[in-house]
Coordinates of C-alpha atoms in Angstrom, one line a residue:
X1 CA 1.7 -28.2 -199.8
X2 CA 0.7 -26.3 -196.7
X3 CA -2.8 -24.7 -197.1
X4 CA -3.8 -26.9 -200.1
X5 CA -4.7 -30.0 -198.1
X6 CA -6.7 -27.8 -195.8
X7 CA -9.1 -26.7 -198.6
X8 CA -9.3 -29.8 -200.7
X9 CA -12.6 -30.9 -199.2
X10 CA -14.0 -27.4 -199.4
X11 CA -12.9 -26.9 -203.0
X12 CA -14.3 -30.3 -203.9
X13 CA -17.6 -29.2 -202.6
X14 CA -17.4 -25.9 -204.4
X15 CA -16.7 -27.7 -207.7
X16 CA -19.6 -30.0 -207.2
X17 CA -21.8 -27.0 -206.4
X18 CA -20.6 -25.0 -209.3
X19 CA -21.4 -27.8 -211.7
X20 CA -25.1 -27.3 -210.7
X21 CA -24.9 -23.6 -211.2
X22 CA -25.4 -21.8 -214.5
X23 CA -22.6 -19.3 -213.7
X24 CA -20.0 -22.0 -213.1
X25 CA -21.0 -24.7 -215.5
X26 CA -22.1 -24.9 -219.2
X27 CA -24.2 -28.1 -219.1
X28 CA -24.2 -28.6 -222.8
X29 CA -20.4 -28.6 -223.0
X30 CA -19.7 -30.2 -219.6
X31 CA -17.3 -27.3 -218.9
X32 CA -16.4 -25.6 -215.6
X33 CA -16.2 -22.0 -216.6
X34 CA -13.0 -20.0 -216.3
X35 CA -14.8 -17.6 -213.9
X36 CA -15.5 -20.5 -211.5
X37 CA -12.0 -22.0 -211.8
X38 CA -10.6 -18.5 -211.0
X39 CA -12.9 -18.2 -208.0
X40 CA -11.5 -21.4 -206.6
X41 CA -7.9 -20.1 -207.1
X42 CA -8.5 -16.6 -205.8
X43 CA -10.7 -17.4 -202.8
X44 CA -9.2 -20.8 -201.7
X45 CA -5.7 -20.7 -203.3
X46 CA -6.6 -23.9 -205.2
X47 CA -4.2 -24.5 -208.1
X48 CA -5.8 -24.6 -211.6
X49 CA -4.3 -28.0 -212.4
X50 CA -6.0 -29.6 -209.3
X51 CA -9.3 -28.1 -210.3
X52 CA -8.9 -29.7 -213.7
X53 CA -8.1 -33.1 -212.1
X54 CA -11.1 -33.0 -209.8
X55 CA -13.3 -31.9 -212.7
X56 CA -12.2 -34.8 -214.9
X57 CA -13.0 -37.2 -212.1
X58 CA -16.6 -36.0 -212.5
X59 CA -16.6 -36.1 -216.3
X60 CA -16.0 -32.4 -217.0
X61 CA -13.4 -30.1 -218.4
X62 CA -12.2 -26.7 -217.3
X63 CA -12.1 -23.5 -219.4
X64 CA -8.4 -23.0 -218.8
X65 CA -8.1 -20.2 -221.3
X66 CA -10.9 -18.3 -219.6
X67 CA -9.4 -18.8 -216.1
X68 CA -6.1 -17.6 -217.4
X69 CA -7.7 -14.4 -218.7
X70 CA -9.3 -13.8 -215.3
X71 CA -5.9 -14.2 -213.7
X72 CA -4.2 -11.8 -216.0
X73 CA -7.0 -9.2 -215.5
X74 CA -6.5 -9.6 -211.7
X75 CA -2.7 -9.2 -212.0
X76 CA -3.2 -6.0 -214.1
X77 CA -5.5 -4.6 -211.5
X78 CA -3.1 -5.5 -208.8
X79 CA -0.1 -4.0 -210.5
X80 CA -2.1 -0.8 -211.0
X81 CA -3.0 -0.2 -207.4
X82 CA -1.8 -3.0 -205.1
X83 CA 1.2 -1.2 -203.6
X84 CA 1.0 1.9 -201.5
X85 CA 4.3 3.7 -201.0
X86 CA 5.1 5.1 -197.5
X87 CA 8.3 6.6 -196.0
X88 CA 8.0 5.6 -192.4
X89 CA 6.4 2.8 -190.3
X90 CA 4.4 5.4 -188.4
X91 CA 2.4 6.1 -191.6
X92 CA 1.1 2.5 -191.6
X93 CA -2.0 1.6 -189.6
X94 CA -4.8 -0.3 -191.1
X95 CA -8.4 0.0 -189.9
X96 CA -8.3 -3.8 -189.3
X97 CA -5.7 -4.7 -186.6
X98 CA -3.6 -7.8 -187.2
X99 CA -4.7 -10.7 -185.0
X100 CA -1.5 -12.4 -183.6
X101 CA -1.9 -16.1 -183.1
X102 CA 1.9 -16.9 -182.9
X103 CA 2.0 -17.9 -179.3
X104 CA 0.2 -21.1 -180.0
X105 CA 0.4 -21.5 -183.8
X106 CA 3.2 -21.5 -186.4
X107 CA 0.9 -21.6 -189.4
X108 CA -2.3 -19.9 -190.2
X109 CA -4.6 -18.9 -193.1
X110 CA -4.9 -15.1 -193.5
X111 CA -6.4 -12.4 -195.8
X112 CA -4.2 -9.9 -197.5
X113 CA -5.3 -6.4 -196.3
X114 CA -2.6 -4.3 -198.1
X115 CA 0.7 -4.4 -199.9
X116 CA 3.0 -1.4 -199.2
X117 CA 6.4 -0.2 -200.3
X118 CA 8.7 1.1 -197.6
X119 CA 12.3 2.1 -198.3
X120 CA 12.5 -0.1 -201.4
X121 CA 11.1 -3.1 -199.5
X122 CA 7.7 -4.7 -200.0
X123 CA 5.6 -5.5 -197.0
X124 CA 2.4 -7.5 -196.9
X125 CA -0.2 -6.6 -194.2
X126 CA -2.5 -9.5 -193.1
X127 CA -5.6 -9.7 -190.9
X128 CA -4.0 -12.7 -189.0
X129 CA -0.3 -13.6 -188.4
X130 CA 1.7 -16.2 -186.6
X131 CA 4.9 -14.3 -187.1
X132 CA 6.2 -12.4 -184.1
X133 CA 6.9 -8.8 -185.0
X134 CA 10.1 -7.2 -183.7
X135 CA 9.7 -5.6 -180.3
X136 CA 10.9 -5.9 -176.7
X137 CA 14.4 -6.7 -177.9
X138 CA 13.2 -9.9 -179.8
X139 CA 13.9 -9.9 -183.5
X140 CA 11.0 -10.4 -186.0
X141 CA 10.1 -13.8 -187.4
X142 CA 10.8 -15.0 -190.9
X143 CA 8.8 -17.6 -192.9
X144 CA 6.7 -18.0 -196.0
X145 CA 3.5 -16.8 -197.6
X146 CA 1.7 -19.2 -199.9
X147 CA -1.1 -18.7 -202.4
X148 CA -1.8 -21.5 -204.9
X149 CA 1.5 -22.2 -206.7
X150 CA 3.0 -18.8 -205.6
X151 CA 5.4 -18.8 -202.6
X152 CA 6.9 -15.7 -201.1
X153 CA 9.7 -15.6 -198.5
X154 CA 9.1 -13.5 -195.4
X155 CA 12.5 -11.9 -194.5
X156 CA 11.4 -9.9 -191.5
X157 CA 8.3 -9.0 -189.5
X158 CA 7.8 -5.6 -187.9
X159 CA 4.8 -3.7 -186.5
X160 CA 3.3 -0.3 -186.5
X161 CA 0.6 0.1 -183.8
X162 CA -1.6 -2.9 -184.2
X163 CA -0.6 -3.6 -187.8
X164 CA 1.9 -6.4 -188.6
X165 CA 4.1 -5.9 -191.7
X166 CA 5.6 -9.0 -193.3
X167 CA 8.6 -8.0 -195.5
X168 CA 9.0 -10.2 -198.5
X169 CA 11.9 -10.7 -200.9
X170 CA 14.5 -13.0 -202.4
X171 CA 12.1 -15.1 -204.5
X172 CA 11.4 -15.4 -208.2
X173 CA 7.7 -14.5 -207.9
X174 CA 8.5 -11.2 -206.1
X175 CA 11.3 -10.4 -208.5
X176 CA 8.9 -10.8 -211.4
X177 CA 6.4 -8.5 -209.9
X178 CA 4.0 -11.3 -208.8
X179 CA 2.9 -10.0 -205.4
X180 CA 0.1 -11.0 -203.1
X181 CA -3.2 -9.4 -204.1
X182 CA -5.2 -7.4 -201.5
X183 CA -8.3 -9.3 -200.6
X184 CA -6.8 -12.7 -201.5
X185 CA -6.3 -15.6 -199.1
X186 CA -2.9 -16.9 -198.2
X187 CA -1.3 -19.4 -195.8
X188 CA 1.5 -18.0 -193.6
X189 CA 4.1 -20.4 -192.1
X190 CA 6.8 -19.3 -189.6
X191 CA 10.4 -20.6 -189.9
X192 CA 10.0 -23.0 -187.0
X193 CA 13.7 -23.8 -186.4
X194 CA 14.6 -20.1 -186.3
X195 CA 11.7 -19.3 -184.0
X196 CA 12.8 -22.2 -181.7
X197 CA 16.4 -20.8 -181.5
X198 CA 15.0 -17.3 -180.7
X199 CA 12.8 -18.7 -178.0
X200 CA 15.7 -20.5 -176.4
X201 CA 17.6 -17.3 -176.2
X202 CA 14.6 -15.3 -174.9
X203 CA 13.7 -17.8 -172.1
X204 CA 17.3 -18.1 -171.0
X205 CA 17.5 -14.3 -170.9
X206 CA 14.8 -14.5 -168.1
X207 CA 16.9 -17.1 -166.3
X208 CA 20.0 -15.0 -166.7
X209 CA 18.2 -12.0 -165.1
X210 CA 17.1 -14.1 -162.2
X211 CA 20.6 -15.7 -161.7
X212 CA 22.2 -12.2 -161.7
X213 CA 19.9 -11.3 -158.8
X214 CA 20.8 -14.5 -157.0
X215 CA 24.6 -14.3 -157.5
X216 CA 25.3 -10.6 -157.8
X217 CA 22.7 -8.2 -156.5
X218 CA 18.9 -7.5 -156.6
X219 CA 20.0 -4.0 -157.6
X220 CA 21.4 -5.3 -161.0
X221 CA 18.4 -4.1 -163.1
X222 CA 17.9 -4.6 -166.8
X223 CA 18.7 -1.6 -169.1
X224 CA 18.2 -3.3 -172.4
X225 CA 18.4 -6.6 -174.3
X226 CA 18.7 -8.2 -177.7
X227 CA 17.3 -11.6 -178.5
X228 CA 18.1 -13.3 -181.8
X229 CA 18.5 -16.8 -183.1
X230 CA 22.3 -16.7 -182.8
X231 CA 22.8 -15.0 -179.4
X232 CA 21.5 -12.7 -176.7
X233 CA 22.8 -9.6 -175.1
X234 CA 21.7 -8.4 -171.7
X235 CA 22.5 -4.9 -170.4
X236 CA 22.3 -4.1 -166.7
X237 CA 23.6 -1.4 -164.3
X238 CA 26.4 -2.7 -162.0
X239 CA 30.1 -2.6 -161.4
X240 CA 32.2 -5.1 -163.4
X241 CA 31.6 -8.7 -162.5
X242 CA 34.4 -10.9 -161.2
X243 CA 35.4 -14.0 -163.2
X244 CA 33.9 -16.1 -160.3
X245 CA 30.6 -14.2 -160.5
X246 CA 30.4 -14.8 -164.2
X247 CA 31.1 -18.5 -163.6
X248 CA 28.6 -18.7 -160.8
X249 CA 25.8 -17.1 -162.9
X250 CA 26.5 -19.5 -165.8
X251 CA 26.5 -22.5 -163.5
X252 CA 23.2 -21.5 -161.8
X253 CA 21.5 -21.0 -165.2
X254 CA 22.5 -24.4 -166.4
X255 CA 21.4 -26.0 -163.1
X256 CA 17.9 -24.6 -163.6
X257 CA 17.9 -25.8 -167.2
X258 CA 18.5 -29.3 -166.0
X259 CA 15.6 -29.1 -163.6
X260 CA 13.4 -28.5 -166.7
X261 CA 10.8 -26.4 -164.9
X262 CA 7.7 -25.4 -167.0
X263 CA 7.5 -22.0 -168.7
X264 CA 4.0 -20.6 -168.6
X265 CA 2.3 -17.3 -169.2
X266 CA -1.0 -15.6 -168.4
X267 CA -2.7 -12.3 -169.2
X268 CA -3.8 -10.3 -166.1
X269 CA -4.9 -6.8 -165.4
X270 CA -1.9 -4.6 -164.6
X271 CA -3.7 -3.1 -161.7
X272 CA -3.7 -6.5 -160.0
X273 CA 0.1 -7.1 -160.1
X274 CA 1.7 -3.6 -160.3
X275 CA 2.6 -3.7 -156.6
X276 CA 4.1 -7.2 -156.7
X277 CA 7.8 -6.6 -156.5
X278 CA 8.7 -10.2 -157.3
X279 CA 7.3 -9.7 -160.8
X280 CA 9.9 -8.0 -162.9
X281 CA 8.4 -5.0 -164.6
X282 CA 9.8 -2.0 -166.4
X283 CA 8.6 1.3 -167.9
X284 CA 5.4 1.1 -165.9
X285 CA 3.9 4.1 -167.5
X286 CA 3.8 2.2 -170.9
X287 CA 1.7 -0.7 -169.7
X288 CA -1.9 -1.0 -170.8
X289 CA -4.9 -2.4 -168.8
X290 CA -3.9 -6.0 -169.5
X291 CA -0.3 -7.4 -169.4
X292 CA 1.3 -10.8 -170.0
X293 CA 3.3 -12.4 -167.2
X294 CA 5.8 -15.1 -168.2
X295 CA 6.8 -17.3 -165.3
X296 CA 9.4 -20.1 -164.9
X297 CA 8.6 -22.7 -162.3
X298 CA 5.6 -22.8 -160.0
X299 CA 2.0 -23.8 -161.0
X300 CA 0.5 -22.4 -164.2
X301 CA -1.6 -19.3 -163.7
X302 CA -0.7 -19.2 -160.0
X303 CA 2.0 -16.5 -160.4
X304 CA 4.3 -18.4 -157.9
X305 CA 7.3 -19.1 -160.1
X306 CA 10.9 -18.3 -159.1
X307 CA 11.2 -16.1 -162.2
X308 CA 8.3 -13.8 -163.3
X309 CA 8.5 -11.0 -165.7
X310 CA 6.1 -8.9 -167.8
X311 CA 6.9 -9.9 -171.3
X312 CA 5.3 -10.0 -174.7
X313 CA 7.8 -12.3 -176.4
X314 CA 7.7 -15.9 -177.4
X315 CA 9.2 -18.6 -175.1
X316 CA 10.0 -22.3 -174.7
X317 CA 7.4 -24.4 -173.0
X318 CA 10.0 -25.8 -170.5
X319 CA 13.5 -24.6 -169.7
X320 CA 15.0 -28.0 -170.6
X321 CA 14.4 -27.0 -174.3
X322 CA 17.2 -24.4 -173.9
X323 CA 19.8 -27.2 -173.8
X324 CA 23.2 -25.6 -172.9
X325 CA 23.9 -22.0 -171.8
X326 CA 27.3 -20.2 -172.1
X327 CA 28.4 -16.7 -171.3
X328 CA 30.6 -15.4 -174.1
X329 CA 31.6 -12.0 -172.7
X330 CA 30.9 -9.4 -169.9
X331 CA 32.1 -5.9 -170.5
X332 CA 31.2 -2.2 -170.2
X333 CA 29.1 -0.4 -172.8
X334 CA 28.6 2.9 -170.9
X335 CA 29.3 4.4 -167.5
X336 CA 27.9 2.1 -164.9
X337 CA 26.3 -0.2 -167.5
X338 CA 27.5 -3.7 -168.3
X339 CA 26.7 -6.1 -171.1
X340 CA 26.6 -9.8 -171.0
X341 CA 26.7 -11.6 -174.4
X342 CA 25.6 -15.3 -174.2
X343 CA 24.5 -18.2 -176.4
X344 CA 22.2 -21.2 -175.9
X345 CA 21.2 -24.4 -177.5
X346 CA 22.9 -25.5 -180.7
X347 CA 24.9 -22.2 -180.8
X348 CA 26.4 -23.0 -177.3
X349 CA 27.2 -26.6 -178.5
X350 CA 28.8 -25.2 -181.7
X351 CA 31.0 -22.8 -179.7
X352 CA 32.1 -25.5 -177.4
X353 CA 33.1 -27.6 -180.4
X354 CA 35.1 -24.7 -181.9
X355 CA 36.9 -24.1 -178.7
X356 CA 37.7 -27.9 -178.3
X357 CA 39.0 -27.9 -181.8
X358 CA 41.3 -25.0 -181.0
X359 CA 42.6 -26.8 -177.9
X360 CA 43.3 -29.9 -180.0
X361 CA 45.2 -27.9 -182.5
X362 CA 47.3 -26.2 -179.9
X363 CA 47.9 -29.6 -178.2
X364 CA 49.0 -31.1 -181.5
X365 CA 51.4 -28.2 -182.2
X366 CA 52.9 -28.5 -178.8
X367 CA 53.0 -32.3 -179.0
X368 CA 51.2 -32.4 -175.6
X369 CA 48.0 -34.1 -174.5
X370 CA 45.2 -31.7 -173.8
X371 CA 45.2 -32.6 -170.1
X372 CA 48.8 -31.5 -169.8
X373 CA 48.4 -28.2 -171.8
X374 CA 48.2 -26.0 -168.7
X375 CA 51.5 -27.4 -167.4
X376 CA 53.1 -27.1 -170.8
X377 CA 52.1 -23.5 -171.2
X378 CA 53.4 -22.6 -167.8
X379 CA 56.8 -24.1 -168.7
X380 CA 56.8 -22.2 -172.0
X381 CA 56.0 -18.9 -170.2
X382 CA 58.8 -19.5 -167.7
X383 CA 61.2 -20.2 -170.6
X384 CA 60.1 -17.0 -172.4
X385 CA 60.6 -15.0 -169.2
X386 CA 64.2 -16.3 -168.9
X387 CA 64.9 -15.6 -172.5
X388 CA 63.6 -12.0 -172.1
X389 CA 65.9 -11.6 -169.1
X390 CA 68.9 -12.8 -171.1
X391 CA 67.9 -10.6 -174.0
X392 CA 67.7 -7.5 -171.8
X393 CA 71.1 -8.2 -170.3
X394 CA 72.5 -8.5 -173.9
X395 CA 70.8 -5.2 -174.9
X396 CA 72.3 -3.5 -171.8
X397 CA 75.7 -4.8 -172.7
X398 CA 75.2 -3.6 -176.3
X399 CA 74.0 -0.2 -175.1
X400 CA 77.1 0.2 -173.0
X401 CA 79.3 -0.5 -176.0
X402 CA 77.3 1.9 -178.2
X403 CA 77.4 4.5 -175.5
X404 CA 81.2 4.5 -175.4
X405 CA 81.3 5.1 -179.1
X406 CA 78.8 7.9 -178.9
X407 CA 80.8 9.8 -176.2
X408 CA 83.6 10.1 -178.8
X409 CA 81.1 11.7 -181.2
X410 CA 80.1 14.5 -178.8
X411 CA 80.3 18.1 -180.0
X412 CA 79.6 21.5 -178.6
X413 CA 76.5 23.5 -179.7
X414 CA 76.3 27.0 -178.3
X415 CA 79.0 25.9 -175.8
X416 CA 76.9 23.0 -174.6
X417 CA 78.3 19.4 -175.0
X418 CA 75.8 17.4 -177.1
X419 CA 75.3 13.9 -178.4
X420 CA 72.7 13.8 -181.2
X421 CA 72.5 10.5 -183.1
X422 CA 70.3 8.2 -185.2
X423 CA 70.8 4.7 -183.7
X424 CA 69.0 2.9 -186.5
X425 CA 66.9 -0.1 -185.7
X426 CA 66.0 0.6 -182.0
X427 CA 62.8 1.1 -180.0
X428 CA 62.2 3.5 -177.2
X429 CA 63.3 1.1 -174.4
X430 CA 66.6 0.4 -176.2
X431 CA 67.3 4.1 -176.7
X432 CA 66.5 4.7 -173.0
X433 CA 69.0 2.1 -172.0
X434 CA 71.7 3.8 -174.0
X435 CA 70.8 7.2 -172.6
X436 CA 71.1 5.7 -169.1
X437 CA 74.5 4.4 -169.9
X438 CA 75.6 7.8 -171.3
X439 CA 74.5 9.7 -168.2
X440 CA 77.3 8.0 -166.2
X441 CA 79.9 9.0 -168.7
X442 CA 78.8 12.3 -170.2
X443 CA 77.6 15.7 -169.0
X444 CA 75.5 17.7 -171.5
X445 CA 72.5 17.2 -173.8
X446 CA 71.7 13.7 -175.3
X447 CA 69.1 13.2 -178.0
X448 CA 68.8 9.7 -179.6
X449 CA 66.4 8.6 -182.4
X450 CA 65.6 5.2 -183.8
X451 CA 63.1 3.3 -185.9
X452 CA 61.5 -0.1 -185.2
X453 CA 58.3 -1.7 -186.4
X454 CA 57.6 1.2 -188.8
X455 CA 57.6 3.8 -186.0
X456 CA 60.0 6.5 -184.8
X457 CA 61.3 6.5 -181.2
X458 CA 62.9 9.6 -179.6
X459 CA 64.6 9.9 -176.2
X460 CA 66.2 13.1 -174.8
X461 CA 68.2 13.7 -171.6
X462 CA 69.9 16.8 -170.0
X463 CA 72.3 16.5 -167.1
X464 CA 71.2 18.5 -164.0
X465 CA 73.6 21.3 -164.2
X466 CA 72.1 22.3 -167.6
X467 CA 68.4 21.9 -167.1
X468 CA 68.0 25.6 -166.2
X469 CA 69.1 26.4 -169.8
X470 CA 67.8 23.4 -171.7
X471 CA 64.9 21.1 -170.9
X472 CA 64.6 17.6 -172.3
X473 CA 60.8 17.7 -172.3
X474 CA 60.7 20.9 -174.4
X475 CA 63.1 19.3 -176.9
X476 CA 60.8 16.3 -177.5
X477 CA 57.7 18.5 -177.7
X478 CA 59.4 20.4 -180.5
X479 CA 60.8 17.5 -182.6
X480 CA 58.2 14.8 -182.2
X481 CA 55.6 16.6 -184.4
X482 CA 58.2 16.6 -187.2
X483 CA 57.9 12.8 -187.4
X484 CA 54.1 13.0 -187.1
X485 CA 53.9 12.3 -183.3
X486 CA 54.1 13.7 -179.9
X487 CA 55.8 13.3 -176.6
X488 CA 57.1 15.0 -173.5
X489 CA 58.5 14.4 -170.0
X490 CA 60.6 16.0 -167.3
X491 CA 63.4 18.6 -167.8
X492 CA 66.1 15.9 -167.3
X493 CA 64.5 13.0 -169.3
X494 CA 61.7 12.8 -171.9
X495 CA 60.4 10.4 -174.6
X496 CA 58.3 10.7 -177.7
X497 CA 57.8 9.2 -181.1
X498 CA 55.9 9.3 -184.4
X499 CA 55.1 7.4 -187.6
X500 CA 57.0 9.3 -190.3
X501 CA 60.4 7.4 -190.3
X502 CA 61.5 9.3 -193.4
X503 CA 61.8 12.6 -191.4
X504 CA 63.9 11.3 -188.4
X505 CA 67.0 13.1 -189.7
X506 CA 65.1 16.3 -190.0
X507 CA 63.8 16.0 -186.4
X508 CA 67.3 15.4 -185.0
X509 CA 68.8 18.3 -187.0
X510 CA 66.2 20.6 -185.4
X511 CA 67.8 19.9 -182.0
X512 CA 70.7 22.2 -182.7
X513 CA 68.3 25.2 -183.0
X514 CA 66.7 24.4 -179.7
X515 CA 69.9 24.8 -177.6
X516 CA 70.0 28.5 -176.7
X517 CA 73.2 30.6 -176.6
X518 CA 74.5 31.3 -173.1
X519 CA 73.1 34.4 -171.3
X520 CA 75.3 37.5 -171.4

């Protein structure tokens, strides 16, 4: 187990030493006291059963019952005062800052400083951590904490000032109230595969930023980013990119990945690089005396790479580790601000596999080889266009026939000839076609309604000689709200609609009240 092997030699020496001490060994009984066994467990995380094994090898036994009593006493003390409840991250700041070693290590021993409760979550504060805490757009690490035979899962890592908070949960020990004890030693291990995925997305974000400047404009400046294990997003100020620009950026990033240039970083005084415009830097007023520069290409520590940015995140050691890069989307998120969503590494490979699978499915359904899909789809679209043309001609012919029947249903309202009819299953375009046919055969007011796809369509028309008295737009504005919608238009032609199909008859009946009597 991680952490156990590292202290075997030390613990063995401690056992040998304790056997020479009165406090740790009752010579007459050849027994390692419970207090001594507990000391090995609490200080070194050494399991009691291994202590017994090593003691037997030397001809001694262990006071297991005494050790158990000490452990129970410690648990009682811990339960009484091991968790401090806080309501915000800003309330947490230990006097001892957390030393972050995660740039170079994925496992470290550490001492528990505090255990706190925050929004029904439990967080462990350590004096040393290899977990990256969420900041700069990069998500926090996950991993494990180990102490003896206890294991806690770290589900997130955040920071407050210089204090790292390791949120734990989802394991039997935590559920049973067994939490790390302040003052005890633990071994922290980062989820290495997840960290690697995050680093691929972070390093490729730097490549993406550089490629945007090369392909689009040096003025395309970063406005925000998100870096996780599954994807990255990059926000920048610019007009919409063309499909060719998106393709060129993606190609350029993948070309640099194949070159496998080194990724290095160095800490320098901000004063020494603040005027170097080739080093990307943002929010200058927030930088401290020392900053970390991440560069791609060039010589380590020389600050001569083709991509250089001030960045506190974790990164690949070479861009070849990224593997494959693909842009998923490019769209607007605010006025003048665009967002690119992209994926790298295994996620890019997985997406490529999914898309290939979809292509194969489409090819099978169309009984066409993948290489001929483009031609097959063009033929299908041409056929669809021809069918739509034929359908439109049939609808126009049908509209003409219906129009002839509607002319015979015309009646006078306030001395104005009017056709008001529910056509049944018809959408707005079909109704408009009928109205157009009626205009050539009828002079007066025409209001048609229909339902299609669970919605109401309304069309009104008034021939020119009557528009001074009745306006089509005003009719639609009055009757569309009855069916839960709206509409409007010109005085001679207007359209509208709504969702309440049950009230179409009521809306059409209202038209009679909207035709005014002739002026006297």
